Coordinates of C-alpha atoms and ligand atoms in Angstrom, one line a residue:
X20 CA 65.1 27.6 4.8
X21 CA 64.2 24.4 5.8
X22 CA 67.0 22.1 5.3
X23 CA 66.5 18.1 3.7
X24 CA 66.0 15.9 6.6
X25 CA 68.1 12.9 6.5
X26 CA 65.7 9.9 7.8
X27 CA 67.9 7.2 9.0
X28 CA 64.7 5.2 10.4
X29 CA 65.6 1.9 9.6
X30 CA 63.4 -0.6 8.0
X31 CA 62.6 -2.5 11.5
X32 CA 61.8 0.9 13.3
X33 CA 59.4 1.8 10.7
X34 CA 57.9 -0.7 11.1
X35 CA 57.4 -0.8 14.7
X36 CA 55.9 2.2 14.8
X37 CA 54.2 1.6 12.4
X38 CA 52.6 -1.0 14.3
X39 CA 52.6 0.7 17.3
X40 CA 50.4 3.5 15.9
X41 CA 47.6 0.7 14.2
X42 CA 47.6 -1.0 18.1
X43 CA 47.2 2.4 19.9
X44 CA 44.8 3.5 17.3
X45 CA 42.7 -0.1 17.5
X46 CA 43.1 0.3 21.4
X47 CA 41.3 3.8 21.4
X48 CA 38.8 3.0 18.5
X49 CA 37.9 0.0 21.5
X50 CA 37.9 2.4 24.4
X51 CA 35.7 4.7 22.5
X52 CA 33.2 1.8 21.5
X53 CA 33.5 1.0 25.2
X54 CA 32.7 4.3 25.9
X55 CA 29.8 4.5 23.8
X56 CA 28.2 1.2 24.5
X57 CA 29.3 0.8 27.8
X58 CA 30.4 -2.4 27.7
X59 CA 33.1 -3.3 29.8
X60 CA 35.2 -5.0 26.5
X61 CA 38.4 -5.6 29.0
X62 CA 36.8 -7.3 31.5
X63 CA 34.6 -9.8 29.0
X64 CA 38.1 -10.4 27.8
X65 CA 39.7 -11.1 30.6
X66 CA 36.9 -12.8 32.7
X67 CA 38.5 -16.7 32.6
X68 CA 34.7 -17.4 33.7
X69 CA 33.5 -16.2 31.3
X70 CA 32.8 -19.6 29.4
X71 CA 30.7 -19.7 26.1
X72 CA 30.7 -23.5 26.4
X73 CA 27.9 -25.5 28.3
X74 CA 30.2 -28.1 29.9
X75 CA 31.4 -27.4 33.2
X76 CA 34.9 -26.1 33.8
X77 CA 36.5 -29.4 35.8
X78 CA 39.3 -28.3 38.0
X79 CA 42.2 -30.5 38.9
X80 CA 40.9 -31.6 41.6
X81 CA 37.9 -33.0 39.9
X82 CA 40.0 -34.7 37.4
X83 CA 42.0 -36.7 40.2
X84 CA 38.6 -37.8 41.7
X85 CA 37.5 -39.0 38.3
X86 CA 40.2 -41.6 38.6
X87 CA 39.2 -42.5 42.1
X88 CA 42.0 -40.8 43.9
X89 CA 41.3 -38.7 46.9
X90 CA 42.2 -34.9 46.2
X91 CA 42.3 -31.1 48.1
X92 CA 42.6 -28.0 47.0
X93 CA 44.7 -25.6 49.5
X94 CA 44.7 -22.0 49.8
X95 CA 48.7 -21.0 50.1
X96 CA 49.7 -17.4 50.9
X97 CA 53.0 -16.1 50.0
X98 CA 54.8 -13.5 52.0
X99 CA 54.2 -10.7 49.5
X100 CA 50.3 -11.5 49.5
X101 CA 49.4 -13.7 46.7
X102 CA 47.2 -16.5 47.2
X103 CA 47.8 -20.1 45.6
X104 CA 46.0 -22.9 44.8
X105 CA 47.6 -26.1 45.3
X106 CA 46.3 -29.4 44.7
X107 CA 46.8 -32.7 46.9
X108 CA 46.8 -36.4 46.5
X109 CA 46.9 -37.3 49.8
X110 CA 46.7 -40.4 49.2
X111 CA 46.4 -43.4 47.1
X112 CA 42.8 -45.0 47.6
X113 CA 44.5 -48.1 46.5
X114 CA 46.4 -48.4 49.2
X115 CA 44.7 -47.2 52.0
X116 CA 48.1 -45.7 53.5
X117 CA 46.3 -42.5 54.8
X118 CA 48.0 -43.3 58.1
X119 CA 51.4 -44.1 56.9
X120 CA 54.7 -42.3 56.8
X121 CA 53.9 -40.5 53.2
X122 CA 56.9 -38.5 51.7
X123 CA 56.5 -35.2 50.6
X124 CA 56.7 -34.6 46.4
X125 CA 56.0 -31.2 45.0
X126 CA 55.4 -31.1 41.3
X127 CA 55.3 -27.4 39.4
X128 CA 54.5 -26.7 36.2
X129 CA 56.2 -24.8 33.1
X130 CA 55.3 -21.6 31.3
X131 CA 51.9 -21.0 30.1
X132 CA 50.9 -24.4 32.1
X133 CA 49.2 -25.0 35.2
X134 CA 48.6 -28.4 37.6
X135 CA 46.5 -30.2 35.2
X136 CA 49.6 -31.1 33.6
X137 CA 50.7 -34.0 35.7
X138 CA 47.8 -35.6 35.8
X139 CA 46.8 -35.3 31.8
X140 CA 48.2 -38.9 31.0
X141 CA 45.8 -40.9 33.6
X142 CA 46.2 -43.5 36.5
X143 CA 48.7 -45.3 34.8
X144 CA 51.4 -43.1 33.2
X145 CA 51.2 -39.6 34.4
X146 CA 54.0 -39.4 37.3
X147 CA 51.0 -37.4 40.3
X148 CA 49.6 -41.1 40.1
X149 CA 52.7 -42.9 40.2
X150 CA 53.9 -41.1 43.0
X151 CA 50.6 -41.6 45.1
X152 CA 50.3 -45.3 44.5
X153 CA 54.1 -45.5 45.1
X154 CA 53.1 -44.2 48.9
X155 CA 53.7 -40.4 48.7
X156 CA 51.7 -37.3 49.2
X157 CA 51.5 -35.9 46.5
X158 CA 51.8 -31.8 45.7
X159 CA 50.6 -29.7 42.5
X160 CA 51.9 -26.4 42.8
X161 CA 50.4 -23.6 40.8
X162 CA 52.3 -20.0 40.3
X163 CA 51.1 -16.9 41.2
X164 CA 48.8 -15.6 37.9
X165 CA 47.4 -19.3 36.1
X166 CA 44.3 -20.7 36.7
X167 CA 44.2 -21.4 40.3
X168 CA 46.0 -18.5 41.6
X169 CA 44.4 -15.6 40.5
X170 CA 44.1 -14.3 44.2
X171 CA 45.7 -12.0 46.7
X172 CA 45.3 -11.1 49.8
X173 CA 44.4 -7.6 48.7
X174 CA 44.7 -7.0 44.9
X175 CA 42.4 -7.6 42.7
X176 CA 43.1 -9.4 39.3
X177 CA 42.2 -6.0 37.4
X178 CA 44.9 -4.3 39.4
X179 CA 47.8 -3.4 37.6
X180 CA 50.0 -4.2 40.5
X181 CA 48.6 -7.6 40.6
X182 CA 50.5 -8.1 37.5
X183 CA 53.9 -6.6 38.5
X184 CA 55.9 -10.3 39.1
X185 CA 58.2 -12.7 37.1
X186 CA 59.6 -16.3 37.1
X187 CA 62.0 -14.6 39.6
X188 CA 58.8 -13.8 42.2
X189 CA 57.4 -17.4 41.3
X190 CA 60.5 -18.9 42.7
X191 CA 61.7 -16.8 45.4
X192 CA 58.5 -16.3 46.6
X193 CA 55.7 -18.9 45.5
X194 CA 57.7 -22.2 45.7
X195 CA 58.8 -20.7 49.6
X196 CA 55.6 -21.1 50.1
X197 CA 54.2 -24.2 48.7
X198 CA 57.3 -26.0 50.2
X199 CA 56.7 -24.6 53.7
X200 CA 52.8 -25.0 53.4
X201 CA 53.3 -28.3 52.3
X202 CA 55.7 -29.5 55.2
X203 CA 53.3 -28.1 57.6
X204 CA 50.1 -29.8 56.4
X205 CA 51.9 -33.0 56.0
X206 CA 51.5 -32.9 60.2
X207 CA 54.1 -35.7 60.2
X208 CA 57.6 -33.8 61.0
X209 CA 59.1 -34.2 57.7
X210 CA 61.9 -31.8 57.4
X211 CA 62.2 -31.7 53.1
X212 CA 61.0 -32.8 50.0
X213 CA 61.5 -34.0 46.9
X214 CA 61.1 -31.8 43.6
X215 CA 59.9 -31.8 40.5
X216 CA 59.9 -29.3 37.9
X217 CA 59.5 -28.4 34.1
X218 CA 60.7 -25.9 31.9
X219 CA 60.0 -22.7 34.2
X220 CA 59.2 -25.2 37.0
X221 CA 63.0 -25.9 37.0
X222 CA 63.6 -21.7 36.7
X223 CA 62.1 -20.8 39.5
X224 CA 63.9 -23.7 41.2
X225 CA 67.2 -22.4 40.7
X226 CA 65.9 -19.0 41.3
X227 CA 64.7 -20.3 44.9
X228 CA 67.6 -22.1 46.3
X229 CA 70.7 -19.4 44.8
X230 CA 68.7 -16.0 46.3
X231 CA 67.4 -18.3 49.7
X232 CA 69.9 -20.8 49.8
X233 CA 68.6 -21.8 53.4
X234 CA 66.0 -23.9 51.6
X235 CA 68.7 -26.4 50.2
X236 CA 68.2 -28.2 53.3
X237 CA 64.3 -28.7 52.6
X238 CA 65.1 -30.7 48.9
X239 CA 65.9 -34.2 49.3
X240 CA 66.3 -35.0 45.6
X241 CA 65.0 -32.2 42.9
X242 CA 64.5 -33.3 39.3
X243 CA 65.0 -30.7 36.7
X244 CA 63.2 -31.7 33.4
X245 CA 63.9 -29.6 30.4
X246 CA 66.0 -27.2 33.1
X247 CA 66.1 -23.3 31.7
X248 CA 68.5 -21.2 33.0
X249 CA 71.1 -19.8 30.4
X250 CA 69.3 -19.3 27.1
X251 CA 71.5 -17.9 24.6
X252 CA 71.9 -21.0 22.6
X253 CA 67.6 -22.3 21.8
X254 CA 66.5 -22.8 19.2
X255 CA 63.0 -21.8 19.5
X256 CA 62.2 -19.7 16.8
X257 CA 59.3 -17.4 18.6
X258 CA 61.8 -16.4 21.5
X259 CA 64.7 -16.2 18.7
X260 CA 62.3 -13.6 16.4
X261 CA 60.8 -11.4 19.2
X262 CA 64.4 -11.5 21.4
X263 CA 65.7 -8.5 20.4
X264 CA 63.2 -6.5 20.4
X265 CA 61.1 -7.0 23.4
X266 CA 64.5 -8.9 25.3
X267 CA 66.0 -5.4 26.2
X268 CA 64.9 -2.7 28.0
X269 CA 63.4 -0.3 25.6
X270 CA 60.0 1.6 24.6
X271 CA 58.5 -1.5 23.4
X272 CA 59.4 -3.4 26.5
X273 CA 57.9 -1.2 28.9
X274 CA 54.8 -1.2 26.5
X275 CA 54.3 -4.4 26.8
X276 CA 55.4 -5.1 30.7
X277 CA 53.9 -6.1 33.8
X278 CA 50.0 -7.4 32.2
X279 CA 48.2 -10.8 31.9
X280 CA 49.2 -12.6 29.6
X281 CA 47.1 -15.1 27.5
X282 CA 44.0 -15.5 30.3
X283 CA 42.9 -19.1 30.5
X284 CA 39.6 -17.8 28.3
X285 CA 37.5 -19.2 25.2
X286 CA 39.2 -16.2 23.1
X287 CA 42.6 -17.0 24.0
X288 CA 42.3 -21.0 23.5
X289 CA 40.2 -20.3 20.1
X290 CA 43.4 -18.1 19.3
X291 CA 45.7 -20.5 20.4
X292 CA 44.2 -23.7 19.2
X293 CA 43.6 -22.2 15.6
X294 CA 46.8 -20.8 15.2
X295 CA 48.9 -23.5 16.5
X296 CA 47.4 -26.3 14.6
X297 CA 50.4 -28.4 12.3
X298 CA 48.8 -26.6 9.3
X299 CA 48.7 -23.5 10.3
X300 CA 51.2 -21.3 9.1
X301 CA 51.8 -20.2 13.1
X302 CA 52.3 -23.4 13.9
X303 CA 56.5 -23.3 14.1
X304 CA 56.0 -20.3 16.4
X305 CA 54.1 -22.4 19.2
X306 CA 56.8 -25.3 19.4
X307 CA 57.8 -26.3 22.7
X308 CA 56.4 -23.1 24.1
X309 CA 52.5 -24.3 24.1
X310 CA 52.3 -27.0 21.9
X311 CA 53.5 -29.7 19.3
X312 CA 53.4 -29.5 15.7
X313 CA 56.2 -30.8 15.1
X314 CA 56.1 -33.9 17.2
X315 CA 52.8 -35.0 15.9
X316 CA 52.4 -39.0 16.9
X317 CA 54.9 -38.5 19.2
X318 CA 52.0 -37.8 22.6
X319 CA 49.2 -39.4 23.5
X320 CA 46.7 -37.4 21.6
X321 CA 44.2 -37.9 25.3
X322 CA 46.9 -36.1 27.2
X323 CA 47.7 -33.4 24.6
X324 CA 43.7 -32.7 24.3
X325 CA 43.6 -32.0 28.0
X326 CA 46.5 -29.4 28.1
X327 CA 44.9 -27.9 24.8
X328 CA 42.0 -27.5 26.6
X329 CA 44.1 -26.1 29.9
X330 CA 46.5 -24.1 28.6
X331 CA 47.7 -21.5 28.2
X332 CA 46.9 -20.9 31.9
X333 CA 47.9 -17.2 32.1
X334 CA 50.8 -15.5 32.8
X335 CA 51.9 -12.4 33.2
X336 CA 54.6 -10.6 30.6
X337 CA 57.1 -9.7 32.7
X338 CA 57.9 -13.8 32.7
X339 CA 57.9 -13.6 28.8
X340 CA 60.2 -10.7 29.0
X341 CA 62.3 -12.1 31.5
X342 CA 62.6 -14.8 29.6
X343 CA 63.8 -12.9 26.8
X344 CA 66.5 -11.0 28.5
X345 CA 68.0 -14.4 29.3
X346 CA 68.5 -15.1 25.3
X347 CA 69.6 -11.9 24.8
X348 CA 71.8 -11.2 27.8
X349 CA 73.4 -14.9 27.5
X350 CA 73.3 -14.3 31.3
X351 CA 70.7 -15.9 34.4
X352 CA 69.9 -12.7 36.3
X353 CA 67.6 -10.9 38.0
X354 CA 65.0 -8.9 35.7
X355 CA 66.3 -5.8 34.0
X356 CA 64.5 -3.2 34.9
X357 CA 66.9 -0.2 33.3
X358 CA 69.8 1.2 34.7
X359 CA 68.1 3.9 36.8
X360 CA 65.8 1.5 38.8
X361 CA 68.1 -1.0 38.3
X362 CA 70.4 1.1 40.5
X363 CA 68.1 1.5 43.0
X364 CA 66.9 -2.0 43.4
X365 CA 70.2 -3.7 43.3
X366 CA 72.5 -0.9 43.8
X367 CA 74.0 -1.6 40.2
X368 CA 73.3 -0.5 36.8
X369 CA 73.0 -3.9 35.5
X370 CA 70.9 -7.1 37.1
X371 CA 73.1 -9.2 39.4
X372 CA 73.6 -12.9 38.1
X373 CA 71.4 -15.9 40.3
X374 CA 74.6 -17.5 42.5
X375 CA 73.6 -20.5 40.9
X376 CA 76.9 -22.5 42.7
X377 CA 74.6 -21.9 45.8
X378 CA 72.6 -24.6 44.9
X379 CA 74.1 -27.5 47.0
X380 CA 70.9 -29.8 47.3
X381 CA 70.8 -33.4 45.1
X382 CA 70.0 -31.8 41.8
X383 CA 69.3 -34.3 38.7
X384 CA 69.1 -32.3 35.4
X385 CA 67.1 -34.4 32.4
X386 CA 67.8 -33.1 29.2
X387 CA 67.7 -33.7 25.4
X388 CA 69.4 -33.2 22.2
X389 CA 66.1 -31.7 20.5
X390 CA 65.0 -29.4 23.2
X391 CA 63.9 -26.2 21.9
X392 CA 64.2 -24.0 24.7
X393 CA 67.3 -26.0 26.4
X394 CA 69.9 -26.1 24.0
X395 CA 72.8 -29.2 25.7
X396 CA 75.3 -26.4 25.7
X397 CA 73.1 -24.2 27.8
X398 CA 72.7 -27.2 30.4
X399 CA 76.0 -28.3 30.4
X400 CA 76.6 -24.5 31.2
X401 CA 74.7 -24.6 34.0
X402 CA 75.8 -28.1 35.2
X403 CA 79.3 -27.0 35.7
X404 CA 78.5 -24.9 38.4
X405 CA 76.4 -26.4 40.5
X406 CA 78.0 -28.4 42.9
X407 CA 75.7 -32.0 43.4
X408 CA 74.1 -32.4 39.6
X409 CA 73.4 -35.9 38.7
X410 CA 73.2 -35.6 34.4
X411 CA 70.6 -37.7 32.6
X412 CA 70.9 -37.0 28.7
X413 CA 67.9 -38.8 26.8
X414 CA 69.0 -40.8 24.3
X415 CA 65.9 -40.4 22.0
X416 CA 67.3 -37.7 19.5
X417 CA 63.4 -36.4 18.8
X418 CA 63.0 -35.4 22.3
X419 CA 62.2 -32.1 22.8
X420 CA 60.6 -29.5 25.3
X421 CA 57.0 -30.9 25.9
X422 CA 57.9 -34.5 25.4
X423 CA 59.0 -34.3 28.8
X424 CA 55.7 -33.9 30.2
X425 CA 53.7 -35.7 27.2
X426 CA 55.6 -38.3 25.0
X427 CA 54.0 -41.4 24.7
X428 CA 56.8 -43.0 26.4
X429 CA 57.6 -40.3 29.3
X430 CA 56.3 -43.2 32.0
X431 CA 59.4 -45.5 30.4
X432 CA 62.1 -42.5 30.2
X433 CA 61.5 -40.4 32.7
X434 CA 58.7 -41.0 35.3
X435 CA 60.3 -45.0 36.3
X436 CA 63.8 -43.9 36.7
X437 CA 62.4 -40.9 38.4
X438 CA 60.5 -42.3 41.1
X439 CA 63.2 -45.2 41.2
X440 CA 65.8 -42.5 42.4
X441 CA 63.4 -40.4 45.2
X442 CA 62.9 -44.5 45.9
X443 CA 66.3 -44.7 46.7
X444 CA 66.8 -41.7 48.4
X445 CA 63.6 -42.7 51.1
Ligands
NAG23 C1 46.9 -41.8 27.2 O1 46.2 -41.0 28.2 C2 45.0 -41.5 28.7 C3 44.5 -40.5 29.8 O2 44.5 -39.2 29.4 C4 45.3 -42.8 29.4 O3 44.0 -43.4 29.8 C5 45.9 -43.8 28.4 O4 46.3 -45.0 29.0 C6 47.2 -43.1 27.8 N1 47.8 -44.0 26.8 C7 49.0 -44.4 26.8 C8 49.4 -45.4 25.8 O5 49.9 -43.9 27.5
NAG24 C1 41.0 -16.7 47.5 O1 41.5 -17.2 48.7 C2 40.6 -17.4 49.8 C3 41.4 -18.0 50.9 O2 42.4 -17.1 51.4 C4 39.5 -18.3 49.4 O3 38.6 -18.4 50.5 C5 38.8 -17.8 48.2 O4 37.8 -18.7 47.8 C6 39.8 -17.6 47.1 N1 39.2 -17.0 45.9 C7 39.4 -17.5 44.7 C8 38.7 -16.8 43.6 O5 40.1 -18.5 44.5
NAG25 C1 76.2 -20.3 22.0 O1 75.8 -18.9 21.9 C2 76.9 -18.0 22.0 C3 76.4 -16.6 22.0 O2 75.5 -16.4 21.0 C4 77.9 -18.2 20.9 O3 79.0 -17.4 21.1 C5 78.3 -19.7 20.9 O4 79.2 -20.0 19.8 C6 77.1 -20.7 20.9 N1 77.6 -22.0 21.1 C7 77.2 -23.0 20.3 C8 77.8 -24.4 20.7 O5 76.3 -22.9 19.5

């Protein structure tokens, strides 16, 4: 006789699977309409060309020469194969100091953004500007996956592997390369730069100089805006709901790993745009990790309508789960891949920490009280080991996440005094 079987499923786990079984059953009711129609549903998806609109895509590029700024675009490879596109501002046109001694300043971007970024505010307040007519030549990196830098040496896009990367390859890898690339086009013997980065710009900065410490020596001054490292003490409530469940190795993890992530597309930015709007009732879940609700008045709505309109600039989930294992874990680490494979890629069950007191280079963290997705006890965590920090707390208690790359004011609070300390340093 069958016996009564205790369920102990709790709530959540229903749930999931639950869900689990309406996704798999929507994914095969579109695989079968694929099948009969033959349309290739994945790929229209997924084609960031694929623009309904009639006006022309511009690319960064484009946008600097609007302003009358000379620009390039560079192919970078990295070591393991991906290829980059960077953007330049040689120069500034205003000055006509083509022929000068021009510093070296790479700027990289944060999650779900791309090189557009730095140059959303205009001539006068966004920092690519200010750096080109202050005399330097001026870098836009790009990671491996956005926008510009869906390209590999020999992977396509639509190869799974192509997708098989986090923050941690972005750093150790992708900002190698731009740094390198960027030293040897310069064609003027410089021997290091200066750095800026947000959000995941800082990440992979960290991530970079604790696993290749040699490159230390190649940072004159590094500016860490919004810096993300430890994460167990945001705020943000997206990364605070999904956390633990997708921020540990488990079935839905390895669901969800190692695929784009929000395409730069018309679908995506529709998606996006609609659901992250202050009214919607989405909107809290976008905060500092694409846009601003909250903040509202608080950016220059010309700025913010260009990053709408460039973001998010693709990414692949592994970062987003990275990312997640950081708030869970309360540790900054290599990726967690399980304890099996963990064993054989690190020789240890569990990830090994980033040797962050490795990082010796001049290393300015910018931070604030309202920041989503760098809590001040997280950074002040980080701070204490690193061994040549310079702290700059904002004083503005409203400033949060993305009002480091779009407040209204970011050309009085952080852009000046930024360029006034690489200034000093040249
Ligand atoms: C806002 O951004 C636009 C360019 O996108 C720029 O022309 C304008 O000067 C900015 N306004 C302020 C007050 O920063
Ligand atoms: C990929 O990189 C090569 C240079 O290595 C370049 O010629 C090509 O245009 C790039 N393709 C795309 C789609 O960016
Ligand atoms: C930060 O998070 C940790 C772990 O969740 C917790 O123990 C600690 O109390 C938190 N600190 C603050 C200041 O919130």
């Amino acid at each position: 006789m069958q016996q009564i079987i205790v369920i102990n499923l709790s709530l959540f786990s229903c749930i999931a699977h639950a869900l689990l079984l309406w996704i798999t059953l929507a994914i095969f009711g579109l695989y079968v309409a694929a099948l009969a129609s033959r349309v290739d549903f994945y790929k229209l998806f997924n084609d960031p060309q694929g623009r309904l609109s009639l006006t022309p895509r511009l690319k960064t590029d484009d946008r600097i020469r609007a302003h009358g700024y000379p620009a390039e675009m560079h192919y970078v490879p990295t070591e393991d194969g991906y290829i980059l596109g960077l953007f330049r501002i040689p120069y500034s046109h205003k000055l006509q100091n083509q022929n000068a001694l021009r510093p070296i300043v790479l700027i990289q971007h944060g999650l779900t953004g791309c090189s557009d970024n730095w140059i959303a505010m205009g001539p006068d307040n966004a920092i690519a500007f200010q750096l080109a007519d202050a005399g330097y030549d001026v870098w836009l990196g790009n990671a491996r996956g956005t926008t510009y830098s869906r390209n590999h040496t020999s992977r396509s896009t639509q190869h799974p592997y192509f997708w098989r990367f986090s923050w941690h390859e972005v750093g150790h890898y992708d900002i190698a390369a731009m740094i390198d690339y960027a030293l040897a086009t310069n064609g003027q013997n410089q021997r290091a730069i200066h750095y800026i980065g947000h959000s995941q710009g800082t990440t992979v900065f960290f991530v970079l100089m604790s696993t290749r410490p040699e490159y230390n020596a190649k940072i004159k001054t590094a500016h860490m805006l919004a810096p993300v490292a430890f994460m167990d003490n945001l705020s943000s409530l997206l990364v605070r709901t999904v956390g633990p469940y997708l921020g540990h190795h488990n079935t839905y993890s390895k669901l969800f790993c190692s695929q784009e992530f929000l395409p730069f597309n018309d679908l995506v930015l529709a998606l996006f745009y609609n659901s992250c709007r202050p009214e919607s009732r989405f909107a809290s879940l976008c905060d500092g990790v694409l846009y601003d609700s909250s903040t509202e008045g608080r950016t220059n709505s010309t700025a913010s309508a260009i990053h709408a309109g460039t973001s998010p600039a693709g990414l692949s989930t592994d970062q987003f789960l990275h990312y997640l294992q950081e708030q869970q874990s309360g540790h900054f680490r290599n990726f967690d891949f399980g304890p099996k494979k963990n064993l054989l890629m690190y020789g240890n069950e569990a990830p090994p920490d980033y040797p962050t007191k490795l990082i010796t280079c001049e290393t300015h963290l910018w931070y604030a009280d309202n920041d989503e997705l760098a809590a001040i006890v997280d950074v002040e965590r980080l701070a204490e080991t690193l061994p040549n920090k310079v702290m700059h707390h904002m004083e503005d208690e409203l400033w949060d996440h993305i009002d480091f790359a779009f407040n209204w004011h970011v050309k009085e609070f952080i852009n000046d005094p930024v360029v006034e300390i690489i200034e000093e340093y040249e």
